[in-house]
Amino acid sequence: MKPFSHQLHRSAHLPEQGIYIFGSQLHAHLTGRKIFSSHYRYGVKIGEINRDDHYSPHWQHIVHLNPYIHVVPGDVISTTCIYETLSRDSVTLLIDVREGGYGIEDEMCVNYIYYFPVSEVEVCKSAVDNASLHRHFHNKYDIRQTSLPIYQKYASVNWNEKNTLLLKELFAVAPLNINCLKHDGLPFPNHPLNWTGVPQPRVRMTPFTKQRDRNECPALND
């Protein structure tokens, strides 16, 4: 799964001095196998907030981070989920709650982050822009019913290797619809694009030094 990136935009009223992340809980449903959250600054990966290379939906725990991770306005937090769906005959969706809700057979890709000092940010989530998806299904898969919901369009495609690759290419470049919400559940105002069709942040995969958490035991090769 290509990660959807959240740039902590100044429109979301993150404190100028930033926040400090002290805890993290990764979350997916039944097919989740690996999850990690990357931290980018000025387009460069500077570390990871949390990683579970052996994720199980039956063991979802909160990880206390030590030292705390400092995140400032303009940073990008990107969560990547790896799924295993080879035993399934139908498509597995990461669907927006407005398209019918999240069932246990569908999927999610979430990092619940605990931080201080308190700010107005309750949740930030994103998905590929709906208009881009509708155009993609029309142009690449010849699905022309404009009134058909996106989740039904997914179910209408024969997901062979070619069609899967086309979708992965779309996910890599398509703009995002982002929901950055306040504690009252309302979006932050004054975003220049109204949180719709937001270009994906440009990030570079560069080497970074992994800082071992103080609660983590050293490995033999450390």
CSV table of C-alpha atoms in Angstrom, one decimal:
chain,number,residue,atom,x,y,z
A,1,MET,CA,0.0,0.0,0.0
A,2,LYS,CA,1.5,3.4,-1.0
A,3,PRO,CA,1.4,5.6,2.0
A,4,PHE,CA,-0.8,8.7,2.0
A,5,SER,CA,1.2,11.6,3.4
A,6,HIS,CA,0.0,14.2,5.8
A,7,GLN,CA,1.8,17.5,5.7
A,8,LEU,CA,1.3,19.3,8.9
A,9,HIS,CA,0.2,22.5,7.3
A,10,ARG,CA,0.0,25.8,9.2
A,11,SER,CA,-3.7,25.8,8.3
A,12,ALA,CA,-4.1,23.0,10.9
A,13,HIS,CA,-2.9,25.4,13.7
A,14,LEU,CA,0.0,23.2,14.9
A,15,PRO,CA,1.9,25.2,17.5
A,16,GLU,CA,4.8,27.2,16.0
A,17,GLN,CA,7.2,25.4,18.3
A,18,GLY,CA,5.9,22.1,17.2
A,19,ILE,CA,4.7,19.0,19.2
A,20,TYR,CA,6.4,16.1,20.9
A,21,ILE,CA,5.2,12.6,20.2
A,22,PHE,CA,5.5,10.3,23.2
A,23,GLY,CA,3.3,7.4,22.2
A,24,SER,CA,2.0,5.6,19.1
A,25,GLN,CA,-0.4,2.8,18.3
A,26,LEU,CA,-0.4,1.3,14.8
A,27,HIS,CA,-3.7,-0.1,13.5
A,28,ALA,CA,-5.0,-2.2,10.6
A,29,HIS,CA,-7.6,-4.9,10.2
A,30,LEU,CA,-7.3,-8.6,9.5
A,31,THR,CA,-4.9,-8.6,6.5
A,32,GLY,CA,-2.4,-6.1,8.0
A,33,ARG,CA,1.1,-7.6,8.2
A,34,LYS,CA,3.6,-4.7,8.5
A,35,ILE,CA,3.1,-1.0,9.4
A,36,PHE,CA,5.5,1.8,9.8
A,37,SER,CA,5.3,5.6,10.1
A,38,SER,CA,8.0,7.8,8.5
A,39,HIS,CA,8.9,11.4,9.5
A,40,TYR,CA,10.0,13.8,6.8
A,41,ARG,CA,11.4,17.3,7.0
A,42,TYR,CA,12.2,19.5,3.9
A,43,GLY,CA,11.4,16.4,1.8
A,44,VAL,CA,14.0,14.2,3.5
A,45,LYS,CA,13.2,11.2,5.7
A,46,ILE,CA,14.8,11.9,9.1
A,47,GLY,CA,13.4,8.9,11.0
A,48,GLU,CA,10.5,6.7,11.9
A,49,ILE,CA,7.9,7.3,14.6
A,50,ASN,CA,6.9,3.6,14.9
A,51,ARG,CA,7.4,0.3,13.1
A,52,ASP,CA,6.0,-3.1,13.5
A,53,ASP,CA,7.4,-5.7,11.0
A,54,HIS,CA,5.2,-8.5,12.5
A,55,TYR,CA,1.9,-6.7,13.0
A,56,SER,CA,-1.1,-8.7,14.3
A,57,PRO,CA,-4.6,-7.3,14.6
A,58,HIS,CA,-4.9,-9.4,17.8
A,59,TRP,CA,-2.0,-7.5,19.5
A,60,GLN,CA,-2.4,-3.8,19.1
A,61,HIS,CA,-0.5,-2.0,21.7
A,62,ILE,CA,0.6,1.5,22.6
A,63,VAL,CA,4.3,2.1,22.3
A,64,HIS,CA,5.9,4.6,24.6
A,65,LEU,CA,8.6,6.6,22.7
A,66,ASN,CA,11.7,7.6,24.5
A,67,PRO,CA,13.2,10.0,23.5
A,68,TYR,CA,10.2,12.0,22.3
A,69,ILE,CA,9.9,12.8,18.6
A,70,HIS,CA,9.8,16.5,17.8
A,71,VAL,CA,7.5,17.4,14.9
A,72,VAL,CA,7.2,21.0,13.6
A,73,PRO,CA,4.8,22.7,11.2
A,74,GLY,CA,5.6,21.7,7.6
A,75,ASP,CA,6.8,18.2,8.5
A,76,VAL,CA,5.3,15.2,6.8
A,77,ILE,CA,4.2,12.0,8.6
A,78,SER,CA,3.6,9.1,6.2
A,79,THR,CA,2.2,5.8,7.4
A,80,THR,CA,2.8,2.7,5.2
A,81,CYS,CA,0.8,-0.5,5.5
A,82,ILE,CA,1.6,-3.9,4.0
A,83,TYR,CA,-1.3,-6.3,3.6
A,84,GLU,CA,-1.6,-10.0,2.6
A,85,THR,CA,-4.8,-10.8,0.7
A,86,LEU,CA,-3.7,-13.7,-1.5
A,87,SER,CA,-6.3,-16.0,0.0
A,88,ARG,CA,-9.2,-13.7,-1.0
A,89,ASP,CA,-11.2,-13.9,-4.1
A,90,SER,CA,-12.6,-10.3,-4.0
A,91,VAL,CA,-11.0,-6.9,-3.7
A,92,THR,CA,-10.1,-5.6,-0.3
A,93,LEU,CA,-10.8,-1.9,0.2
A,94,LEU,CA,-9.5,1.0,2.2
A,95,ILE,CA,-12.7,2.9,1.9
A,96,ASP,CA,-13.8,6.3,3.2
A,97,VAL,CA,-16.4,6.2,5.9
A,98,ARG,CA,-18.7,8.2,3.7
A,99,GLU,CA,-18.7,5.4,1.1
A,100,GLY,CA,-20.2,2.9,3.5
A,101,GLY,CA,-18.0,2.5,6.5
A,102,TYR,CA,-15.1,0.4,7.6
A,103,GLY,CA,-15.9,-3.3,8.1
A,104,ILE,CA,-13.5,-5.8,9.6
A,105,GLU,CA,-13.1,-7.3,6.1
A,106,ASP,CA,-12.2,-3.9,4.7
A,107,GLU,CA,-8.9,-2.3,5.7
A,108,MET,CA,-7.5,0.7,7.4
A,109,CYS,CA,-4.0,2.2,7.8
A,110,VAL,CA,-3.7,4.3,10.9
A,111,ASN,CA,-1.3,5.5,13.5
A,112,TYR,CA,-2.9,6.8,16.7
A,113,ILE,CA,-0.4,9.4,17.9
A,114,TYR,CA,-0.1,10.7,21.5
A,115,TYR,CA,1.6,14.1,21.8
A,116,PHE,CA,2.0,17.3,23.8
A,117,PRO,CA,1.5,20.2,24.2
A,118,VAL,CA,-2.2,20.1,23.4
A,119,SER,CA,-3.2,21.6,20.1
A,120,GLU,CA,-6.5,21.9,18.1
A,121,VAL,CA,-5.6,18.9,15.9
A,122,GLU,CA,-7.8,15.9,16.6
A,123,VAL,CA,-7.2,13.8,13.5
A,124,CYS,CA,-5.6,14.0,10.0
A,125,LYS,CA,-6.5,11.4,7.4
A,126,SER,CA,-6.2,11.3,3.6
A,127,ALA,CA,-7.1,9.3,0.5
A,128,VAL,CA,-6.6,9.7,-3.2
A,129,ASP,CA,-8.8,12.5,-4.6
A,130,ASN,CA,-12.2,11.1,-5.6
A,131,ALA,CA,-12.2,13.0,-8.9
A,132,SER,CA,-8.9,11.4,-9.8
A,133,LEU,CA,-10.2,8.0,-9.1
A,134,HIS,CA,-13.3,8.5,-11.2
A,135,ARG,CA,-11.2,9.7,-14.1
A,136,HIS,CA,-8.8,6.7,-13.7
A,137,PHE,CA,-11.6,4.1,-13.7
A,138,HIS,CA,-13.1,5.8,-16.8
A,139,ASN,CA,-9.8,6.2,-18.8
A,140,LYS,CA,-8.0,3.0,-17.8
A,141,TYR,CA,-10.8,0.5,-17.1
A,142,ASP,CA,-13.6,1.9,-19.3
A,143,ILE,CA,-16.0,2.1,-16.4
A,144,ARG,CA,-18.2,5.0,-17.6
A,145,GLN,CA,-21.1,5.0,-15.1
A,146,THR,CA,-20.6,8.3,-13.4
A,147,SER,CA,-23.1,7.6,-10.7
A,148,LEU,CA,-21.5,4.4,-9.6
A,149,PRO,CA,-19.8,4.7,-6.2
A,150,ILE,CA,-16.1,4.2,-6.1
A,151,TYR,CA,-16.2,1.1,-4.0
A,152,GLN,CA,-18.4,-0.5,-6.7
A,153,LYS,CA,-16.0,0.5,-9.4
A,154,TYR,CA,-13.2,-1.2,-7.5
A,155,ALA,CA,-15.3,-4.4,-7.4
A,156,SER,CA,-15.9,-4.2,-11.2
A,157,VAL,CA,-12.3,-4.4,-12.2
A,158,ASN,CA,-10.4,-7.6,-13.0
A,159,TRP,CA,-7.3,-7.0,-10.8
A,160,ASN,CA,-4.7,-8.7,-13.0
A,161,GLU,CA,-1.1,-7.6,-12.9
A,162,LYS,CA,-1.5,-4.8,-15.5
A,163,ASN,CA,-4.5,-3.2,-13.8
A,164,THR,CA,-2.9,-3.4,-10.4
A,165,LEU,CA,0.2,-1.7,-11.7
A,166,LEU,CA,-1.9,1.1,-13.2
A,167,LEU,CA,-3.6,1.7,-9.9
A,168,LYS,CA,-0.2,1.7,-8.0
A,169,GLU,CA,1.0,4.3,-10.5
A,170,LEU,CA,-2.1,6.5,-9.8
A,171,PHE,CA,-1.6,6.2,-6.0
A,172,ALA,CA,2.0,7.3,-6.4
A,173,VAL,CA,1.2,10.7,-8.0
A,174,ALA,CA,-2.5,11.5,-7.5
A,175,PRO,CA,-3.6,14.5,-5.4
A,176,LEU,CA,-5.2,13.8,-2.0
A,177,ASN,CA,-8.4,14.7,-0.2
A,178,ILE,CA,-7.3,15.4,3.3
A,179,ASN,CA,-9.4,15.6,6.5
A,180,CYS,CA,-7.6,17.5,9.2
A,181,LEU,CA,-10.3,18.0,11.9
A,182,LYS,CA,-10.5,19.9,15.1
A,183,HIS,CA,-11.8,18.5,18.4
A,184,ASP,CA,-15.4,19.4,17.4
A,185,GLY,CA,-15.1,17.2,14.3
A,186,LEU,CA,-15.0,20.2,11.9
A,187,PRO,CA,-12.2,20.8,9.4
A,188,PHE,CA,-9.7,23.6,9.9
A,189,PRO,CA,-10.7,26.7,7.8
A,190,ASN,CA,-8.6,28.7,5.4
A,191,HIS,CA,-6.7,25.9,3.7
A,192,PRO,CA,-5.8,27.3,0.2
A,193,LEU,CA,-7.4,24.3,-1.5
A,194,ASN,CA,-10.1,23.6,1.1
A,195,TRP,CA,-8.3,20.2,1.8
A,196,THR,CA,-9.4,18.9,-1.6
A,197,GLY,CA,-7.1,17.9,-4.5
A,198,VAL,CA,-4.0,18.6,-2.4
A,199,PRO,CA,-0.7,17.7,-4.2
A,200,GLN,CA,1.3,14.9,-2.6
A,201,PRO,CA,4.4,16.2,-0.7
A,202,ARG,CA,7.6,15.7,-2.5
A,203,VAL,CA,9.8,13.3,-0.5
A,204,ARG,CA,13.2,11.7,-1.1
A,205,MET,CA,14.2,8.3,0.2
A,206,THR,CA,17.6,9.0,1.7
A,207,PRO,CA,19.7,7.1,4.3
A,208,PHE,CA,18.9,8.0,7.9
A,209,THR,CA,20.3,7.0,11.2
A,210,LYS,CA,17.9,4.9,13.2
A,211,GLN,CA,17.8,6.0,16.8
A,212,ARG,CA,17.1,3.1,19.1
A,213,ASP,CA,14.4,3.8,21.6
A,214,ARG,CA,15.6,3.8,25.2
A,215,ASN,CA,13.1,1.0,26.0
A,216,GLU,CA,14.3,-1.2,23.1
A,217,CYS,CA,16.8,-3.9,23.7
A,218,PRO,CA,19.9,-3.8,21.5
A,219,ALA,CA,20.2,-6.5,18.8
A,220,LEU,CA,23.3,-8.7,18.3
A,221,ASN,CA,24.4,-6.6,15.3
A,222,ASP,CA,24.0,-3.2,17.0
